Coordinates of C-alpha atoms (C1' of nucleotides) in Angstrom, one line a residue:
Chain A
M1 CA -22.1 -13.2 3.1
S2 CA -25.5 -14.4 2.1
D3 CA -27.2 -13.1 5.1
L4 CA -25.7 -9.6 4.5
Q5 CA -26.4 -9.5 0.8
P6 CA -28.6 -6.8 -0.5
V7 CA -32.2 -7.9 -1.6
R8 CA -31.9 -9.4 -5.0
G9 CA -32.1 -6.7 -7.8
T10 CA -31.3 -3.9 -5.3
H11 CA -28.1 -2.0 -5.2
D12 CA -26.2 0.5 -3.1
I13 CA -25.3 3.6 -4.8
L14 CA -21.8 4.5 -3.7
P15 CA -20.3 8.0 -4.5
E16 CA -18.9 7.1 -7.8
D17 CA -22.1 5.8 -9.0
H18 CA -23.9 8.7 -7.4
R19 CA -21.8 11.2 -9.5
R20 CA -23.1 9.5 -12.6
H21 CA -26.7 9.4 -11.4
R22 CA -26.6 13.1 -10.4
Q23 CA -25.2 13.9 -13.7
V24 CA -28.3 12.5 -15.3
T25 CA -30.9 13.7 -13.1
E26 CA -29.5 17.3 -12.6
T27 CA -29.0 17.8 -16.3
A28 CA -32.6 16.6 -16.9
R29 CA -33.9 18.7 -14.3
Q30 CA -32.2 21.8 -15.3
I31 CA -33.1 21.3 -19.1
A32 CA -36.6 20.5 -18.3
A33 CA -36.9 23.9 -16.2
R34 CA -36.0 25.6 -19.4
Y35 CA -39.1 24.2 -21.0
G36 CA -41.2 25.2 -17.9
Y37 CA -41.2 21.9 -16.2
E38 CA -41.2 22.0 -12.4
E39 CA -40.4 19.1 -10.2
I40 CA -43.0 17.3 -8.2
S41 CA -42.8 14.1 -6.2
T42 CA -45.6 11.6 -5.5
P43 CA -45.2 8.8 -2.9
V44 CA -43.2 5.6 -3.6
F45 CA -46.3 3.6 -2.8
E46 CA -50.0 3.9 -3.6
F47 CA -53.1 1.9 -3.2
S48 CA -52.6 -1.1 -5.5
E49 CA -56.0 0.0 -7.3
V50 CA -54.1 3.0 -8.6
F51 CA -51.8 0.9 -10.7
K52 CA -54.2 -1.8 -11.4
R53 CA -56.8 0.3 -13.0
T54 CA -54.4 2.6 -14.9
L55 CA -51.9 0.1 -16.3
G56 CA -54.4 -2.5 -17.4
E57 CA -55.3 -5.7 -15.4
T58 CA -53.5 -7.9 -18.1
S59 CA -50.4 -5.8 -18.7
D60 CA -47.2 -7.6 -17.7
I61 CA -46.4 -5.0 -15.0
V62 CA -49.7 -5.7 -13.2
T63 CA -49.7 -9.5 -13.7
K64 CA -46.1 -10.3 -12.6
E65 CA -44.1 -7.4 -11.8
M66 CA -45.6 -5.5 -8.9
F67 CA -44.3 -5.3 -5.4
S68 CA -47.5 -5.5 -3.3
F69 CA -48.2 -5.8 0.3
E70 CA -50.9 -5.4 2.9
D71 CA -50.3 -2.8 5.6
R72 CA -51.2 -3.2 9.1
G73 CA -54.6 -1.6 8.5
G74 CA -55.4 -4.2 5.8
E75 CA -54.9 -1.8 2.8
Q76 CA -53.5 -3.2 -0.4
L77 CA -50.5 -1.2 -1.4
T78 CA -47.9 -1.3 -4.2
L79 CA -44.6 0.2 -4.7
R80 CA -44.8 2.2 -7.8
P81 CA -43.7 0.4 -11.0
E82 CA -44.0 3.8 -12.9
V83 CA -45.0 7.3 -12.0
T84 CA -47.5 8.4 -14.5
A85 CA -50.4 6.7 -12.5
G86 CA -49.2 8.5 -9.4
V87 CA -49.1 11.9 -11.1
A88 CA -52.7 11.3 -12.5
R89 CA -53.8 10.4 -9.0
A90 CA -52.1 13.6 -7.5
F91 CA -53.7 15.6 -10.3
I92 CA -57.1 14.3 -9.3
S93 CA -56.7 14.3 -5.5
G94 CA -55.0 17.7 -5.5
G95 CA -57.8 19.4 -7.7
L96 CA -55.2 20.7 -10.2
A97 CA -57.5 20.6 -13.1
Q98 CA -58.0 24.3 -12.8
H99 CA -54.4 25.1 -13.4
L100 CA -54.2 23.4 -16.9
P101 CA -51.9 23.1 -18.7
L102 CA -49.5 21.6 -16.3
K103 CA -45.8 20.7 -16.9
F104 CA -44.3 18.2 -14.4
F105 CA -40.7 16.8 -14.0
C106 CA -40.4 13.8 -11.6
Q107 CA -37.4 11.7 -10.5
G108 CA -37.0 8.8 -8.0
P109 CA -37.1 5.2 -7.5
M110 CA -39.4 2.5 -9.2
F111 CA -40.0 -1.0 -8.2
R112 CA -40.6 -4.0 -10.5
Y113 CA -40.3 -7.8 -9.6
E114 CA -38.3 -8.8 -12.6
R115 CA -35.3 -11.1 -13.1
P116 CA -32.3 -8.8 -12.9
Q117 CA -29.7 -8.4 -15.6
K118 CA -27.5 -5.6 -17.0
G119 CA -29.4 -2.3 -17.1
R120 CA -32.3 -4.0 -15.3
Q121 CA -32.9 -4.0 -11.5
R122 CA -35.8 -4.6 -9.1
Q123 CA -35.3 -1.0 -7.6
F124 CA -34.2 1.4 -10.2
H125 CA -34.6 5.0 -10.8
Q126 CA -36.5 7.1 -13.4
I127 CA -36.6 10.7 -14.7
D128 CA -40.0 11.4 -15.8
V129 CA -41.9 14.4 -17.7
E130 CA -45.7 14.8 -17.9
L131 CA -47.5 17.3 -19.9
L132 CA -51.3 17.5 -18.8
G133 CA -54.1 19.4 -20.4
V134 CA -52.9 19.9 -24.1
D135 CA -54.6 17.8 -26.7
G136 CA -52.8 18.9 -29.8
P137 CA -49.6 17.6 -31.3
L138 CA -47.6 20.5 -30.0
A139 CA -47.5 18.9 -26.7
D140 CA -45.9 15.8 -28.0
I141 CA -43.6 17.7 -30.2
E142 CA -42.5 19.6 -27.0
I143 CA -41.8 16.5 -24.8
I144 CA -40.0 14.7 -27.6
S145 CA -37.8 17.9 -28.1
L146 CA -37.2 18.0 -24.5
A147 CA -36.2 14.4 -24.4
A148 CA -33.9 14.8 -27.4
H149 CA -32.4 17.9 -25.8
I150 CA -31.6 16.1 -22.6
L151 CA -30.0 13.1 -24.3
D152 CA -27.9 15.6 -26.3
A153 CA -26.8 17.4 -23.2
L154 CA -25.7 14.1 -21.7
G155 CA -23.6 13.2 -24.6
V156 CA -25.5 10.1 -25.6
A157 CA -27.5 11.5 -28.7
D158 CA -25.4 9.6 -31.1
K159 CA -25.9 6.3 -29.4
V160 CA -29.7 6.4 -29.7
T161 CA -32.5 6.1 -32.3
L162 CA -35.9 7.8 -31.9
E163 CA -38.6 5.3 -33.0
L164 CA -42.2 6.5 -33.5
N165 CA -45.6 5.1 -34.0
T166 CA -49.2 6.2 -33.8
L167 CA -51.8 4.1 -32.1
G168 CA -54.7 6.4 -33.3
D169 CA -57.4 8.0 -31.4
T170 CA -59.9 6.2 -29.4
E171 CA -62.4 5.7 -32.4
S172 CA -59.6 4.5 -34.7
R173 CA -58.3 2.2 -32.1
Q174 CA -61.7 0.7 -31.2
S175 CA -62.5 -0.1 -35.0
Y176 CA -59.1 -1.5 -35.6
R177 CA -59.3 -3.5 -32.4
T178 CA -62.6 -5.0 -33.3
K179 CA -61.3 -5.9 -36.7
L180 CA -58.0 -7.4 -35.3
V181 CA -59.8 -9.5 -32.6
G182 CA -62.2 -10.7 -35.3
Y183 CA -59.2 -11.8 -37.5
L184 CA -57.3 -13.3 -34.6
E185 CA -60.3 -15.3 -33.2
G186 CA -59.9 -17.5 -36.4
F187 CA -56.4 -18.6 -35.3
K188 CA -56.9 -19.3 -31.7
D189 CA -55.3 -22.8 -32.1
K190 CA -52.1 -21.2 -33.4
L191 CA -51.6 -18.3 -31.0
S192 CA -49.2 -18.6 -28.0
E193 CA -50.5 -18.8 -24.5
D194 CA -49.4 -15.2 -23.8
S195 CA -51.2 -13.9 -26.8
L196 CA -54.4 -15.8 -26.1
A197 CA -54.6 -14.1 -22.8
R198 CA -54.1 -10.8 -24.4
L199 CA -56.8 -11.5 -27.0
D200 CA -59.8 -9.9 -25.2
R201 CA -58.0 -7.2 -23.0
N202 CA -55.0 -5.8 -25.0
P203 CA -55.1 -7.5 -28.5
L204 CA -52.7 -4.8 -29.8
R205 CA -49.8 -6.2 -27.8
I206 CA -50.0 -9.3 -29.9
L207 CA -48.7 -7.5 -32.9
D208 CA -45.5 -7.0 -30.9
S209 CA -45.1 -10.7 -30.1
K210 CA -41.9 -12.4 -31.0
D211 CA -43.3 -15.8 -30.9
Q212 CA -42.6 -17.7 -34.3
G213 CA -46.3 -19.0 -34.5
D214 CA -47.7 -15.6 -33.6
R215 CA -45.6 -13.9 -36.1
A216 CA -47.0 -16.1 -39.0
V217 CA -50.6 -15.2 -37.9
I218 CA -49.7 -11.5 -37.5
A219 CA -48.2 -11.4 -41.0
D220 CA -51.6 -11.3 -42.6
A221 CA -53.5 -9.4 -39.8
P222 CA -55.4 -6.2 -40.8
L223 CA -53.1 -3.1 -40.4
L224 CA -53.7 -0.4 -38.0
E225 CA -52.9 2.4 -40.5
D226 CA -55.8 1.2 -42.7
H227 CA -58.2 2.0 -39.9
M228 CA -56.9 5.5 -38.9
N229 CA -59.5 8.3 -39.2
D230 CA -58.6 11.5 -40.7
A231 CA -58.0 13.2 -37.5
S232 CA -55.6 10.5 -36.2
K233 CA -53.6 10.6 -39.5
A234 CA -53.4 14.4 -39.2
F235 CA -52.3 14.3 -35.6
F236 CA -49.5 11.8 -36.6
E237 CA -48.3 14.0 -39.6
D238 CA -48.3 17.0 -37.6
V239 CA -46.1 15.5 -34.8
Q240 CA -43.7 14.4 -37.6
K241 CA -43.7 17.9 -39.3
G242 CA -42.9 19.5 -36.0
L243 CA -40.0 17.1 -35.3
K244 CA -38.6 17.9 -38.7
T245 CA -38.8 21.6 -37.8
A246 CA -37.0 21.0 -34.7
G247 CA -34.3 19.0 -36.5
I248 CA -35.0 15.8 -34.8
E249 CA -34.4 12.5 -36.6
Y250 CA -36.6 9.6 -36.2
K251 CA -37.8 6.5 -37.9
I252 CA -41.3 4.9 -37.9
N253 CA -41.7 1.5 -36.3
P254 CA -45.2 0.1 -37.0
T255 CA -44.8 -2.6 -34.3
L256 CA -44.1 -0.2 -31.6
V257 CA -47.2 -0.6 -29.3
R258 CA -45.9 -0.1 -25.7
G259 CA -46.7 -2.3 -22.8
L260 CA -49.3 -0.2 -21.0
D261 CA -53.0 -0.1 -22.0
Y262 CA -53.5 3.8 -21.6
Y263 CA -51.5 5.0 -24.7
C264 CA -53.2 6.5 -27.8
H265 CA -52.0 8.5 -30.6
M266 CA -48.2 8.8 -30.0
A267 CA -46.0 6.0 -28.8
F268 CA -42.2 6.6 -28.9
E269 CA -39.0 5.1 -27.7
F270 CA -35.4 6.2 -27.8
T271 CA -33.5 2.9 -28.2
T272 CA -29.8 1.9 -28.1
E273 CA -27.6 -0.9 -29.0
T274 CA -25.1 -0.3 -26.2
L275 CA -27.0 -1.9 -23.3
G276 CA -27.2 -5.5 -24.3
A277 CA -30.8 -6.9 -24.3
Q278 CA -32.1 -3.5 -22.9
G279 CA -33.0 -1.5 -25.9
A280 CA -35.2 1.1 -24.4
V281 CA -33.5 4.2 -22.7
L282 CA -36.3 6.7 -22.7
A283 CA -40.1 6.0 -23.7
G284 CA -43.5 7.5 -23.6
G285 CA -46.5 8.5 -25.4
R286 CA -49.9 10.0 -25.1
Y287 CA -52.6 9.0 -22.6
D288 CA -55.7 10.9 -23.1
G289 CA -58.0 8.6 -21.4
L290 CA -56.0 7.9 -18.4
I291 CA -57.3 10.6 -16.0
E292 CA -60.9 10.1 -16.8
A293 CA -60.7 6.3 -16.4
M294 CA -59.3 7.1 -12.9
G295 CA -62.4 9.1 -12.1
G296 CA -61.0 12.6 -12.8
P297 CA -62.2 15.2 -15.4
P298 CA -61.5 14.3 -19.0
T299 CA -57.9 15.5 -19.3
P300 CA -55.4 14.8 -22.1
G301 CA -51.8 14.0 -21.2
T302 CA -48.6 13.1 -22.6
G303 CA -45.2 12.2 -21.3
W304 CA -42.2 9.9 -21.1
A305 CA -39.8 8.2 -18.6
A306 CA -36.3 7.4 -18.9
G307 CA -34.0 5.0 -16.9
V308 CA -31.4 6.7 -14.7
E309 CA -29.2 3.6 -14.4
R310 CA -29.3 2.9 -18.2
L311 CA -28.4 6.5 -18.9
A312 CA -25.6 6.4 -16.2
L313 CA -24.1 3.5 -17.9
M314 CA -24.0 5.4 -21.2
I315 CA -22.6 8.7 -20.3
A316 CA -19.0 9.8 -20.0
E317 CA -17.3 9.7 -16.5
P318 CA -18.4 13.0 -14.8
P319 CA -15.7 15.2 -13.1
G320 CA -15.0 14.1 -9.5
P321 CA -15.4 16.3 -6.4
A322 CA -13.5 19.5 -6.0
R323 CA -9.8 19.1 -4.9
P324 CA -9.5 20.4 -1.4
V325 CA -7.0 22.5 0.4
A326 CA -5.6 20.4 3.3
V327 CA -5.0 22.2 6.6
V328 CA -2.1 20.5 8.4
P329 CA -1.4 21.5 12.2
I330 CA 2.0 20.3 13.7
G331 CA 1.7 19.9 17.5
Q332 CA -1.1 20.5 20.0
A333 CA -0.6 24.2 20.0
A334 CA -1.4 24.6 16.3
E335 CA -4.6 22.5 16.3
A336 CA -6.9 25.3 17.5
E337 CA -5.6 27.6 14.9
A338 CA -6.0 24.9 12.3
L339 CA -9.6 24.2 13.3
S340 CA -10.6 28.0 12.9
L341 CA -8.6 28.3 9.8
V342 CA -10.3 25.3 8.0
Q343 CA -13.7 26.7 8.9
R344 CA -12.5 30.2 7.6
L345 CA -11.6 28.8 4.3
R346 CA -14.9 26.8 4.0
R347 CA -16.9 29.8 4.6
A348 CA -14.9 31.7 2.1
G349 CA -15.9 29.0 -0.5
F350 CA -12.9 26.6 -0.6
T351 CA -13.2 23.0 -0.3
A352 CA -11.1 22.4 2.7
D353 CA -10.0 19.4 4.8
L354 CA -8.6 19.0 8.2
G355 CA -7.3 15.5 8.9
F356 CA -8.4 13.9 12.3
S357 CA -5.1 12.7 13.5
G358 CA -1.4 12.1 12.7
N359 CA 1.9 13.7 12.4
L360 CA 3.1 15.9 9.5
Q361 CA 4.0 13.0 7.4
K362 CA 0.8 11.2 7.8
R363 CA -1.2 14.1 7.2
L364 CA 0.6 15.0 4.0
K365 CA 0.1 11.5 2.9
G366 CA -3.5 11.9 3.7
A367 CA -3.7 15.1 1.8
N368 CA -2.1 13.4 -1.2
K369 CA -4.6 10.6 -1.1
A370 CA -7.4 13.2 -0.8
N371 CA -5.9 14.7 -4.0
A372 CA -5.3 18.0 -2.3
V373 CA -4.1 20.9 -4.5
A374 CA -2.2 22.6 -1.6
A375 CA -1.4 21.9 2.0
V376 CA -1.6 24.8 4.6
I377 CA 0.9 24.0 7.3
I378 CA 0.9 25.5 10.7
G379 CA 3.5 24.6 13.3
E380 CA 5.2 26.4 16.1
D381 CA 7.2 28.6 13.8
E382 CA 4.3 29.7 11.7
L383 CA 2.2 30.4 14.9
A384 CA 4.9 32.7 16.1
K385 CA 5.0 34.7 13.0
G386 CA 1.2 34.7 12.3
A387 CA 1.7 32.9 9.1
A388 CA 1.3 29.5 7.5
T389 CA 3.5 27.5 5.0
V390 CA 1.5 26.8 2.0
R391 CA 2.8 23.7 0.0
D392 CA 1.8 23.2 -3.7
M393 CA 1.0 19.7 -3.7
E394 CA 1.8 19.5 -7.5
T395 CA 5.2 21.1 -7.6
G396 CA 6.2 20.6 -3.8
E397 CA 7.1 24.4 -3.8
Q398 CA 6.6 26.1 -0.4
T399 CA 5.7 29.6 0.5
E400 CA 5.2 31.5 3.7
V401 CA 1.9 33.4 3.8
K402 CA 0.5 35.7 6.4
L403 CA -2.6 34.3 7.8
S404 CA -4.4 37.5 6.8
A405 CA -3.6 37.1 3.2
L406 CA -4.4 33.3 3.0
E407 CA -7.5 33.5 1.0
D408 CA -5.8 35.7 -1.6
H409 CA -2.8 33.3 -1.8
L410 CA -5.0 30.3 -2.2
A411 CA -7.3 31.9 -4.7
R412 CA -5.2 30.6 -7.5
Y413 CA -6.2 27.0 -6.6
R414 CA -9.9 27.5 -6.8
Chain B
rG1 C1' -41.0 -17.5 -14.6
rU2 C1' -37.4 -20.5 -18.2
rG3 C1' -32.4 -21.6 -20.0
rG4 C1' -26.9 -20.8 -19.9
rU5 C1' -22.7 -19.1 -17.1
rU6 C1' -19.7 -17.4 -12.9
rG7 C1' -18.8 -17.1 -7.4
rU8 C1' -11.3 -17.9 -4.0
rA9 C1' -8.3 -11.3 0.3
rG10 C1' -11.1 -4.5 -0.2
rC11 C1' -10.2 -5.0 -6.1
rU12 C1' -8.5 -8.1 -10.4
rC13 C1' -7.4 -13.0 -10.7
rA14 C1' -4.0 -18.0 -10.3
rG15 C1' -4.7 -22.6 -7.6
rU16 C1' -2.3 -29.1 -11.7
rU17 C1' -5.2 -36.0 -12.2
rG18 C1' -8.9 -34.4 -5.0
rG19 C1' -3.1 -34.5 -1.1
rU20 C1' 0.1 -31.0 4.4
rU21 C1' 0.0 -24.4 6.6
rA22 C1' -4.8 -21.6 -0.1
rG23 C1' -1.2 -17.8 -3.5
rA24 C1' -0.1 -13.2 -6.9
rG25 C1' -0.6 -8.1 -8.4
rC26 C1' -3.0 -3.8 -6.8
rG27 C1' -4.9 -1.6 -2.4
rC28 C1' -4.5 -1.2 3.2
rC29 C1' -1.4 -0.8 7.9
rU30 C1' 3.7 -0.2 10.3
rG31 C1' 8.6 1.3 9.9
rG32 C1' 12.9 3.6 7.1
rU33 C1' 11.7 10.2 8.3
rU34 C1' 11.5 14.0 16.3
rG35 C1' 8.5 19.4 10.4
rU36 C1' 7.4 17.3 4.6
rG37 C1' 3.2 13.5 0.5
rG38 C1' 3.8 10.9 -4.4
rU39 C1' 8.8 7.1 -5.9
rC40 C1' 11.7 3.5 -3.5
rC41 C1' 13.0 -0.4 0.4
rA42 C1' 11.7 -3.5 4.6
rG43 C1' 7.8 -5.7 7.3
rG44 C1' 2.7 -6.7 8.6
rA45 C1' -2.7 -7.4 8.7
rG46 C1' -6.5 -9.4 5.9
rG47 C1' -9.9 -15.8 3.4
rC48 C1' -16.5 -19.7 7.0
rC49 C1' -12.6 -20.7 -1.3
rG50 C1' -20.9 -17.5 -1.6
rG51 C1' -24.1 -20.8 1.9
rG52 C1' -25.8 -25.8 3.3
rG53 C1' -25.6 -31.0 2.6
rG54 C1' -23.1 -35.4 0.7
rU55 C1' -19.0 -38.7 -1.4
rU56 C1' -13.9 -39.8 0.4
rC57 C1' -8.5 -41.6 4.7
rA58 C1' -8.5 -36.5 2.5
rA59 C1' -12.7 -31.3 -0.8
rA60 C1' -11.4 -24.5 -3.2
rU61 C1' -11.2 -28.9 -6.5
rC62 C1' -16.2 -34.4 -7.3
rC63 C1' -22.1 -34.8 -6.5
rC64 C1' -26.8 -32.5 -4.8
rC65 C1' -29.6 -28.3 -3.0
rU66 C1' -29.6 -23.0 -2.3
rC67 C1' -28.2 -17.7 -2.7
rA68 C1' -26.2 -14.0 -5.5
rG69 C1' -24.0 -11.7 -10.1
rC70 C1' -23.8 -11.7 -15.2
rC71 C1' -25.8 -13.3 -20.2
rA72 C1' -30.2 -14.6 -23.0
rC73 C1' -35.7 -15.6 -23.4
rC74 C1' -40.1 -12.8 -21.7
rC75 C1' -41.0 -7.8 -21.1
rC76 C1' -39.5 -3.2 -20.2
rA77 C1' -36.7 2.5 -18.2

RNA sequence: GUGGUUGUAGCUCAGUUGGUUAGAGCGCCUGGUUGUGGUCCAGGAGGCCGGGGGUUCAAAUCCCCUCAGCCACCCCA
């Protein structure tokens, strides 16, 4: 078995799993469309630089979770660990700046080299929404409303909590960052190894540390909210007002910082208790500096991503495939008639099944296993009369029906 | 990357202090039915006991290594 195992952290998605995945992605796509978000796809791999520059050299994703490789031409490539960087790249390379604002829906596989566990795989799928070119809080209110709408439509609204925080604008963040680093420098001997590494690149992440020693240091650290300028405060308040107007409940979590460097202002996360250690179901925030940092025109952006597998674990069992009508020939002579009949029914919109072999008994058995609603039986008797015997697979009741009237008779099973 | 735990038939699981040919239920196949499914009855197929190495007269069982799942840490969707 070991040689035929799928690669660690990857999974085959069999039909039953696919039903759940489809339920998630289709629901999201349809509702996003009502908000004016159209689907785009970017490649599943990019030049490694795209992710290194945007996610931050010291982020966990870049330092230990990327699937990177060199192609035959010597290019350094990386399987995308998230899609925002790819969308930003597409925005720049496609010269889309003149079409702002832009609303995108995305969906597809992501890759992270992590230790797998429940709700966590090395290849997983995300649905994703990006809104580019709007710098006001209305943008954030819209994408959060859209997220809440989708979660509600999936029937998981009561299993999740919306957590919210603000990181402030660049100015506030810079001044706070300076203060924080100044404070933390004094405790270098007490900080954990991880936090020391973050000190010069992403000090805000230290606030989110769960290390005991770090927590003691953080307890007395300067607070981000004390360094917010008026514009940042107003932004955060406006978003909250908007959410209240939209009837969306939330709670503020001051330690919510997010792992990626490019966020500013809003950071939010829909969390759940139902997925074991995996709390985050849908998360995102604002990334105003991202596109400019990549070399594009200064363009504000905000968006979120959600884990398809995680949502699939949370939703109720979606309905199975439509129950078919089984066409059952008896004997050689009837097979040609059955073949044309089954096609006729399919073109008329029925789900119809024609077995590949077997006598009447075997085919009825097959029809039963396929959960057929009815069997259309054609033998020599029926051929002679230009009719078929329609057997109701629920009641066992049989009716002789003229071939010309078949669709009408079967209409009840649609 | 670290720690814990599990791995026996397609699925869920038994398998005693190491002892002949590794079992059960469900599922699958065949027959009881030459034109009637589900239920029932009879029969059958299906196992490198995750993989490799070791201990032993003898290993599914004990030891080591390894792979994978799950759980937790870390981090995240």
